[in-house]
Short mmCIF file of C-alpha atoms in Angstrom, two decimals:
data_model
loop_
_atom_site.label_atom_id
_atom_site.label_comp_id
_atom_site.label_asym_id
_atom_site.label_seq_id
_atom_site.Cartn_x
_atom_site.Cartn_y
_atom_site.Cartn_z
CA MET E 1 -24.86 -7.33 17.05
CA ASN E 2 -27.33 -6.23 14.24
CA LEU E 3 -30.13 -8.32 12.27
CA LEU E 4 -27.95 -9.24 9.53
CA GLU E 5 -25.01 -10.26 11.73
CA ARG E 6 -27.44 -12.71 13.59
CA GLU E 7 -27.79 -14.46 10.24
CA LEU E 8 -23.87 -15.32 10.39
CA HIS E 9 -21.85 -17.13 12.80
CA TYR E 10 -18.86 -15.91 14.78
CA PRO E 11 -16.94 -18.80 16.11
CA LEU E 12 -14.29 -16.98 18.27
CA GLY E 13 -17.57 -14.77 19.60
CA ASP E 14 -16.00 -11.39 20.78
CA THR E 15 -12.68 -12.66 21.46
CA LEU E 16 -10.02 -10.18 19.55
CA PRO E 17 -6.45 -10.29 19.71
CA GLU E 18 -4.51 -7.57 21.75
CA PRO E 19 -2.44 -4.93 20.66
CA GLY E 20 1.13 -6.37 19.21
CA GLN E 21 -0.17 -10.09 19.73
CA THR E 22 -1.93 -12.68 17.94
CA LEU E 23 -4.74 -15.07 18.05
CA GLU E 24 -4.49 -18.66 15.97
CA VAL E 25 -7.99 -19.42 13.99
CA ALA E 26 -6.71 -22.34 12.64
CA PRO E 27 -3.42 -24.38 12.87
CA GLY E 28 -0.75 -22.23 11.35
CA VAL E 29 -2.82 -19.17 10.88
CA ARG E 30 -2.97 -16.13 13.25
CA TRP E 31 -4.55 -13.07 13.70
CA ILE E 32 -3.39 -9.73 13.85
CA ARG E 33 -5.82 -6.57 14.67
CA MET E 34 -4.48 -3.36 14.28
CA ARG E 35 -5.73 0.67 14.69
CA LEU E 36 -6.48 2.71 11.96
CA PRO E 37 -6.91 6.45 12.49
CA PHE E 38 -10.60 6.53 10.72
CA ALA E 39 -14.19 6.03 11.42
CA LEU E 40 -13.50 2.21 10.43
CA ASP E 41 -10.82 1.86 13.03
CA HIS E 42 -8.87 -1.31 12.56
CA ILE E 43 -7.34 -3.37 9.82
CA ASN E 44 -6.82 -7.62 10.33
CA LEU E 45 -3.57 -8.92 9.06
CA TRP E 46 -2.82 -12.24 9.35
CA LEU E 47 0.47 -14.49 9.66
CA LEU E 48 0.70 -18.08 8.19
CA ARG E 49 3.30 -20.28 9.35
CA ASP E 50 5.33 -21.25 6.03
CA SER E 51 8.57 -23.01 4.63
CA ILE E 52 10.08 -21.57 1.09
CA ASP E 53 13.39 -22.81 -0.18
CA GLY E 54 14.24 -24.83 3.00
CA VAL E 55 13.46 -22.08 5.35
CA GLU E 56 11.13 -21.73 8.05
CA GLY E 57 9.20 -18.88 9.00
CA TRP E 58 5.64 -16.81 8.16
CA THR E 59 4.06 -15.17 5.43
CA VAL E 60 2.43 -11.66 6.33
CA VAL E 61 -0.91 -10.89 4.53
CA ASP E 62 -1.54 -7.51 4.48
CA CYS E 63 0.33 -4.57 6.49
CA CYS E 64 -1.54 -1.88 8.03
CA ILE E 65 -1.18 1.93 6.84
CA ALA E 66 2.24 3.40 7.39
CA ARG E 67 2.42 5.04 10.79
CA ASP E 68 4.52 4.85 13.61
CA GLU E 69 1.81 3.16 15.89
CA ALA E 70 1.63 -0.06 13.32
CA ARG E 71 5.29 -0.22 12.78
CA ALA E 72 5.33 -0.38 16.64
CA GLN E 73 2.88 -2.85 16.93
CA TRP E 74 4.48 -4.89 14.16
CA GLU E 75 7.72 -4.80 16.33
CA GLN E 76 6.03 -6.44 19.03
CA VAL E 77 5.07 -9.22 16.82
CA PHE E 78 8.45 -9.31 15.75
CA GLU E 79 9.97 -9.68 19.11
CA THR E 80 7.16 -11.85 20.70
CA GLN E 81 5.09 -13.90 18.27
CA LEU E 82 7.60 -15.03 15.46
CA GLN E 83 9.06 -17.92 17.43
CA GLY E 84 12.53 -16.88 16.38
CA MET E 85 11.73 -17.13 12.84
CA PRO E 86 11.81 -14.77 9.81
CA ILE E 87 9.43 -13.29 7.56
CA LEU E 88 9.48 -14.79 4.42
CA ARG E 89 6.99 -13.02 2.07
CA VAL E 90 4.15 -10.65 2.25
CA ILE E 91 1.14 -10.98 0.27
CA VAL E 92 -0.97 -7.86 -0.34
CA THR E 93 -4.69 -8.64 -1.23
CA HIS E 94 -5.18 -5.03 -2.86
CA MET E 95 -3.67 -1.51 -3.28
CA HIS E 96 -5.30 0.71 -0.51
CA PRO E 97 -3.62 2.32 2.03
CA ASP E 98 -5.05 -0.06 5.05
CA HIS E 99 -3.32 -2.86 3.17
CA ILE E 100 0.08 -2.28 1.48
CA GLY E 101 1.00 0.89 3.21
CA LEU E 102 3.58 -0.67 5.11
CA ALA E 103 4.40 -3.59 2.64
CA ASP E 104 7.73 -1.60 1.83
CA TRP E 105 8.90 -1.25 5.35
CA LEU E 106 8.28 -5.03 5.63
CA CYS E 107 9.65 -6.11 2.90
CA LYS E 108 13.10 -4.47 3.30
CA ARG E 109 12.83 -5.34 6.73
CA TRP E 110 13.06 -8.71 6.45
CA ASN E 111 14.46 -8.87 2.56
CA ALA E 112 11.16 -10.44 1.62
CA PRO E 113 9.20 -10.64 -1.68
CA LEU E 114 5.78 -8.51 -2.01
CA TRP E 115 3.23 -10.62 -3.81
CA ILE E 116 0.36 -9.03 -5.01
CA SER E 117 -1.58 -8.60 -8.59
CA SER E 118 -0.07 -6.69 -11.23
CA THR E 119 -2.88 -4.14 -11.69
CA ASP E 120 -2.54 -3.16 -8.06
CA TYR E 121 1.09 -3.09 -7.71
CA HIS E 122 1.37 -0.62 -10.34
CA VAL E 123 -1.79 1.63 -9.25
CA ALA E 124 -0.21 1.96 -5.73
CA ARG E 125 3.28 2.66 -7.65
CA VAL E 126 1.85 5.80 -9.08
CA LEU E 127 -0.23 6.99 -6.40
CA SER E 128 2.63 6.76 -4.29
CA THR E 129 5.27 8.44 -6.66
CA ALA E 130 3.12 10.99 -8.52
CA GLY E 131 0.25 12.07 -6.43
CA ASP E 132 -3.33 11.08 -5.56
CA THR E 133 -5.79 11.83 -8.45
CA LEU E 134 -8.63 9.01 -6.67
CA ALA E 135 -9.73 11.08 -3.51
CA GLY E 136 -7.52 14.45 -3.67
CA GLY E 137 -6.22 16.75 -6.47
CA GLU E 138 -7.31 18.80 -9.29
CA GLN E 139 -8.59 15.70 -11.59
CA ALA E 140 -10.81 14.40 -8.26
CA ALA E 141 -12.21 17.89 -7.61
CA ARG E 142 -13.23 18.27 -11.33
CA PHE E 143 -15.17 14.55 -11.30
CA PHE E 144 -16.83 15.39 -8.12
CA ALA E 145 -17.57 18.77 -9.12
CA SER E 146 -19.16 17.10 -12.46
CA HIS E 147 -21.48 14.95 -10.49
CA GLY E 148 -23.17 17.80 -8.44
CA LEU E 149 -20.22 18.73 -5.63
CA THR E 150 -19.85 22.07 -6.38
CA ASP E 151 -19.81 23.25 -2.82
CA PRO E 152 -16.78 25.78 -2.62
CA GLU E 153 -15.20 24.58 0.38
CA SER E 154 -15.46 21.04 -0.37
CA VAL E 155 -14.01 21.11 -3.53
CA ALA E 156 -11.17 23.64 -2.46
CA LYS E 157 -10.33 20.66 0.30
CA ILE E 158 -10.30 17.81 -2.26
CA ARG E 159 -7.96 19.94 -4.61
CA ALA E 160 -5.49 20.66 -1.98
CA ARG E 161 -5.79 16.65 -0.77
CA THR E 162 -2.64 15.79 -3.49
CA ASN E 163 -0.56 13.72 -1.09
CA TYR E 164 -3.67 11.52 0.52
CA TYR E 165 -1.97 8.44 -0.24
CA ALA E 166 1.51 8.66 -0.53
CA ASN E 167 0.97 10.06 3.40
CA MET E 168 -0.22 6.30 4.12
CA VAL E 169 1.73 4.69 1.33
CA PRO E 170 5.13 6.32 0.92
CA SER E 171 6.20 3.83 -0.68
CA VAL E 172 6.21 0.55 -2.64
CA PRO E 173 8.98 -2.14 -3.15
CA ASP E 174 10.55 -1.98 -6.52
CA SER E 175 9.54 -5.25 -7.29
CA PHE E 176 6.73 -7.72 -6.81
CA VAL E 177 5.92 -11.19 -7.85
CA ARG E 178 2.36 -11.44 -9.53
CA MET E 179 -0.89 -13.01 -8.50
CA LEU E 180 -3.29 -14.27 -10.88
CA ASP E 181 -7.02 -15.32 -10.55
CA GLY E 182 -7.04 -19.43 -10.16
CA ASP E 183 -2.80 -19.75 -9.63
CA ILE E 184 -2.28 -21.54 -6.23
CA VAL E 185 0.26 -20.68 -3.64
CA ASN E 186 1.99 -22.80 -1.30
CA ILE E 187 1.79 -21.72 1.79
CA GLY E 188 3.30 -23.96 4.73
CA GLY E 189 2.07 -27.01 2.64
CA HIS E 190 -1.09 -25.90 1.99
CA ALA E 191 -2.70 -25.11 -1.29
CA TRP E 192 -4.09 -21.61 -1.50
CA ARG E 193 -6.22 -20.58 -4.76
CA CYS E 194 -5.96 -17.07 -5.99
CA ILE E 195 -9.58 -15.32 -6.38
CA SER E 196 -9.85 -12.29 -7.99
CA GLY E 197 -12.60 -9.65 -7.59
CA TYR E 198 -13.18 -6.34 -8.92
CA GLY E 199 -15.25 -2.99 -8.34
CA HIS E 200 -13.99 -2.48 -5.01
CA ALA E 201 -10.16 -2.29 -5.99
CA PRO E 202 -8.46 -2.93 -9.64
CA GLU E 203 -7.45 -6.62 -9.24
CA HIS E 204 -8.18 -7.88 -5.82
CA ILE E 205 -6.74 -11.18 -5.09
CA SER E 206 -8.63 -13.01 -2.20
CA LEU E 207 -7.08 -16.51 -0.86
CA TYR E 208 -9.07 -19.61 -0.24
CA CYS E 209 -7.73 -22.82 1.39
CA ASP E 210 -9.72 -25.86 0.54
CA GLU E 211 -7.96 -28.16 2.87
CA LEU E 212 -8.37 -25.57 6.02
CA LYS E 213 -11.80 -24.42 4.60
CA LEU E 214 -10.18 -20.74 5.19
CA LEU E 215 -11.05 -17.70 3.04
CA LEU E 216 -8.90 -14.63 3.24
CA GLY E 217 -11.73 -12.57 1.91
CA GLY E 218 -9.24 -9.18 2.09
CA ASP E 219 -12.22 -6.47 1.63
CA MET E 220 -14.36 -8.06 -0.58
CA MET E 221 -16.11 -10.25 1.60
CA LEU E 222 -16.81 -8.86 5.23
CA PRO E 223 -19.23 -9.65 7.46
CA ARG E 224 -20.53 -6.16 9.22
CA ILE E 225 -20.12 -3.40 6.37
CA SER E 226 -20.78 -2.95 2.91
CA THR E 227 -17.40 -3.00 1.31
CA ASN E 228 -17.23 0.56 -0.47
CA VAL E 229 -17.54 -0.03 -4.55
CA SER E 230 -17.07 3.31 -6.11
CA VAL E 231 -16.29 5.22 -9.27
CA HIS E 232 -13.29 7.63 -9.35
CA ALA E 233 -11.65 10.18 -11.34
CA GLY E 234 -9.09 7.51 -12.32
CA GLU E 235 -11.64 5.81 -14.19
CA PRO E 236 -14.68 8.10 -14.75
CA GLU E 237 -16.96 5.39 -16.85
CA ALA E 238 -16.72 2.31 -14.76
CA ASN E 239 -19.15 0.09 -13.93
CA SER E 240 -17.65 -0.62 -10.95
CA LEU E 241 -20.99 -1.92 -8.69
CA ARG E 242 -21.67 -4.94 -11.41
CA LEU E 243 -17.84 -5.79 -11.37
CA PHE E 244 -18.72 -6.11 -7.24
CA LEU E 245 -21.66 -8.20 -7.55
CA ASP E 246 -20.58 -10.26 -10.20
CA SER E 247 -17.14 -10.87 -7.98
CA ILE E 248 -18.64 -11.76 -4.59
CA GLU E 249 -21.08 -14.38 -6.65
CA ARG E 250 -18.15 -16.70 -7.10
CA PHE E 251 -17.97 -17.16 -3.01
CA LYS E 252 -21.23 -19.19 -2.95
CA SER E 253 -19.41 -21.92 -5.39
CA LEU E 254 -16.92 -22.39 -1.42
CA PRO E 255 -18.40 -24.86 1.03
CA ALA E 256 -20.52 -23.74 3.14
CA ASP E 257 -18.80 -24.09 6.36
CA THR E 258 -15.77 -22.28 4.82
CA LEU E 259 -14.56 -19.60 7.77
CA GLY E 260 -14.02 -16.13 6.16
CA LEU E 261 -11.11 -14.09 7.59
CA PRO E 262 -12.10 -10.49 6.48
CA SER E 263 -9.92 -7.29 6.60
CA HIS E 264 -12.27 -5.57 9.16
CA GLY E 265 -14.96 -7.45 11.64
CA LYS E 266 -14.38 -11.06 13.02
CA PRO E 267 -13.84 -14.26 11.36
CA PHE E 268 -17.26 -15.81 10.58
CA ARG E 269 -19.09 -18.10 8.86
CA GLY E 270 -22.14 -17.97 6.62
CA ILE E 271 -20.29 -16.33 3.55
CA HIS E 272 -23.02 -17.63 0.81
CA ARG E 273 -25.69 -15.70 3.30
CA ARG E 274 -23.47 -12.87 3.46
CA VAL E 275 -23.04 -12.75 -0.50
CA GLU E 276 -26.73 -13.00 -0.40
CA GLN E 277 -27.28 -9.88 2.26
CA LEU E 278 -24.69 -7.66 -0.07
CA GLN E 279 -26.77 -8.76 -3.10
CA GLU E 280 -30.01 -7.94 -1.21
CA HIS E 281 -28.85 -4.37 -0.08
CA HIS E 282 -27.58 -3.51 -3.55
CA ARG E 283 -30.60 -4.16 -4.88
CA ASP E 284 -32.63 -2.13 -2.23
CA ARG E 285 -30.18 1.11 -2.72
CA LEU E 286 -30.62 0.89 -6.47
CA ALA E 287 -34.57 0.44 -6.64
CA GLU E 288 -34.40 3.76 -4.08
CA LEU E 289 -32.15 5.51 -6.72
CA LEU E 290 -34.36 4.42 -9.92
CA GLU E 291 -37.45 5.47 -8.03
CA ALA E 292 -35.84 9.02 -7.26
CA CYS E 293 -34.55 9.30 -10.63
CA THR E 294 -37.84 8.50 -12.38
CA ALA E 295 -39.61 11.36 -9.96
CA ARG E 296 -36.80 13.81 -11.36
CA ALA E 297 -33.14 13.69 -12.99
CA LEU E 298 -30.28 13.69 -10.10
CA THR E 299 -26.72 14.63 -9.59
CA ALA E 300 -24.72 12.18 -7.97
CA ALA E 301 -24.68 14.56 -5.28
CA GLU E 302 -28.55 14.63 -4.65
CA GLY E 303 -28.47 10.86 -4.93
CA LEU E 304 -26.22 10.81 -2.23
CA PRO E 305 -28.59 11.52 0.93
CA ILE E 306 -31.08 8.44 -0.46
CA LEU E 307 -27.86 6.03 0.22
CA PHE E 308 -26.24 7.53 3.02
CA LYS E 309 -28.49 8.79 5.88
CA ARG E 310 -25.72 9.82 8.38
CA GLU E 311 -23.61 13.11 8.22
CA LEU E 312 -20.17 12.26 6.79
CA ASP E 313 -17.38 14.24 7.35
CA LEU E 314 -15.24 15.13 4.07
CA HIS E 315 -13.31 12.18 3.93
CA GLN E 316 -16.55 9.92 4.21
CA MET E 317 -18.28 12.00 1.79
CA THR E 318 -15.65 11.33 -1.06
CA PHE E 319 -15.88 7.57 -0.46
CA ALA E 320 -20.21 8.08 -0.58
CA MET E 321 -20.01 10.23 -3.62
CA GLY E 322 -18.20 7.92 -5.34
CA GLU E 323 -20.34 4.61 -4.43
CA THR E 324 -23.23 6.90 -5.32
CA VAL E 325 -21.86 7.50 -8.70
CA ALA E 326 -21.56 3.67 -8.60
CA HIS E 327 -25.07 2.84 -8.44
CA LEU E 328 -25.93 5.33 -10.75
CA HIS E 329 -23.80 4.26 -13.43
CA LEU E 330 -24.85 0.42 -13.25
CA LEU E 331 -28.79 2.00 -13.51
CA TRP E 332 -27.09 3.82 -16.60
CA PHE E 333 -25.38 1.04 -17.97
CA ALA E 334 -28.30 -1.54 -17.77
CA GLY E 335 -30.61 1.11 -19.75
CA GLN E 336 -32.70 1.77 -16.46
CA VAL E 337 -32.15 5.68 -16.44
CA ARG E 338 -30.66 8.24 -18.98
CA ARG E 339 -27.66 10.22 -18.46
CA GLU E 340 -27.10 13.68 -19.66
CA LEU E 341 -24.37 16.50 -19.57
CA GLY E 342 -26.03 19.85 -18.50
CA LYS E 343 -24.96 23.04 -19.89
CA ASP E 344 -23.32 23.55 -16.17
CA GLY E 345 -20.85 20.86 -17.05
CA ILE E 346 -22.86 18.48 -14.19
CA TYR E 347 -24.33 14.69 -15.02
CA ARG E 348 -27.72 14.35 -13.97
CA PHE E 349 -29.43 10.86 -14.49
CA GLY E 350 -33.24 10.61 -14.74
CA PRO E 351 -35.86 8.90 -16.70
CA LYS E 352 -35.18 7.13 -19.78
CA ALA E 353 -37.33 9.11 -22.02
CA THR E 354 -36.11 12.88 -20.89
CA VAL E 355 -33.45 13.87 -18.81
CA ALA E 356 -34.09 17.80 -17.63
CA ALA E 357 -30.54 19.09 -17.55
CA THR E 358 -30.54 22.81 -16.34
CA ALA E 359 -27.98 25.39 -17.35
#
């Protein structure tokens, strides 16, 4: 446990649900944990006891990526954990592959509707059918190159990675039920309020139940790691970090004893302090970048080692590049640095007075 985690409280300690099993964290709320083949090696999924139109069953929150191991774990859950009742509804917090990858399979398997924000639904439909423009393909390669990632080998790999999203999200349901900020979703007789969040995904939906004092925070409120906040090729002028910081501020209005149920990590209490930790983290990273940009104009690729000290593989590098651009954009939109496009087609961020762009 790192120093920041010690400021939080983990009521279940190190207890984790076994693969293919569930663990009750509150009345009618069960925790599923599935493996991911990434550095972030797991995702938390949730089963909520429910009743819809007089039929008793379960609501699923998030799905895991489309892979045989996850399907097999789900089949174990269906066989041993549902108490003979069906899945009635599939809620997806946002469109990232580990959250929506098996949504179509689950919905068809149980003839259940998908609930998701409209923005994330349509982005997922596009990326699963028209090719990935966020993490791979020609558009992504040009975007990263415009921010200084010009290494030929990396550019070639990014350009060739055209089916990255579709490999993990092969299909998305043909229809959905829209979730909007402030909507109340009745799940098992409990009112869950939708809380929209931005910066990490186009329109992320967290769910809060005041009666149970629970927050299904998705990726917007993680206890151990800092949520990835990126600018990407599909929205190259975004101020993603500003959107994220504004979004998490809203969690401070929740009761202090709220139990956070995150998508990664363990259930925790201390959401107010966690918001402050994330604000402090980004404030420190912004200060480091600002100091470096004041000394000399930097590309995002040159600024990346300031934010990420460890060695990164290409998968991690694309996320890190997007996050570095997000930090630089916040400084730029706030008027703290100046951005200029060099004759070489690369953006540099430097002192407000002048930016020394090289040819």
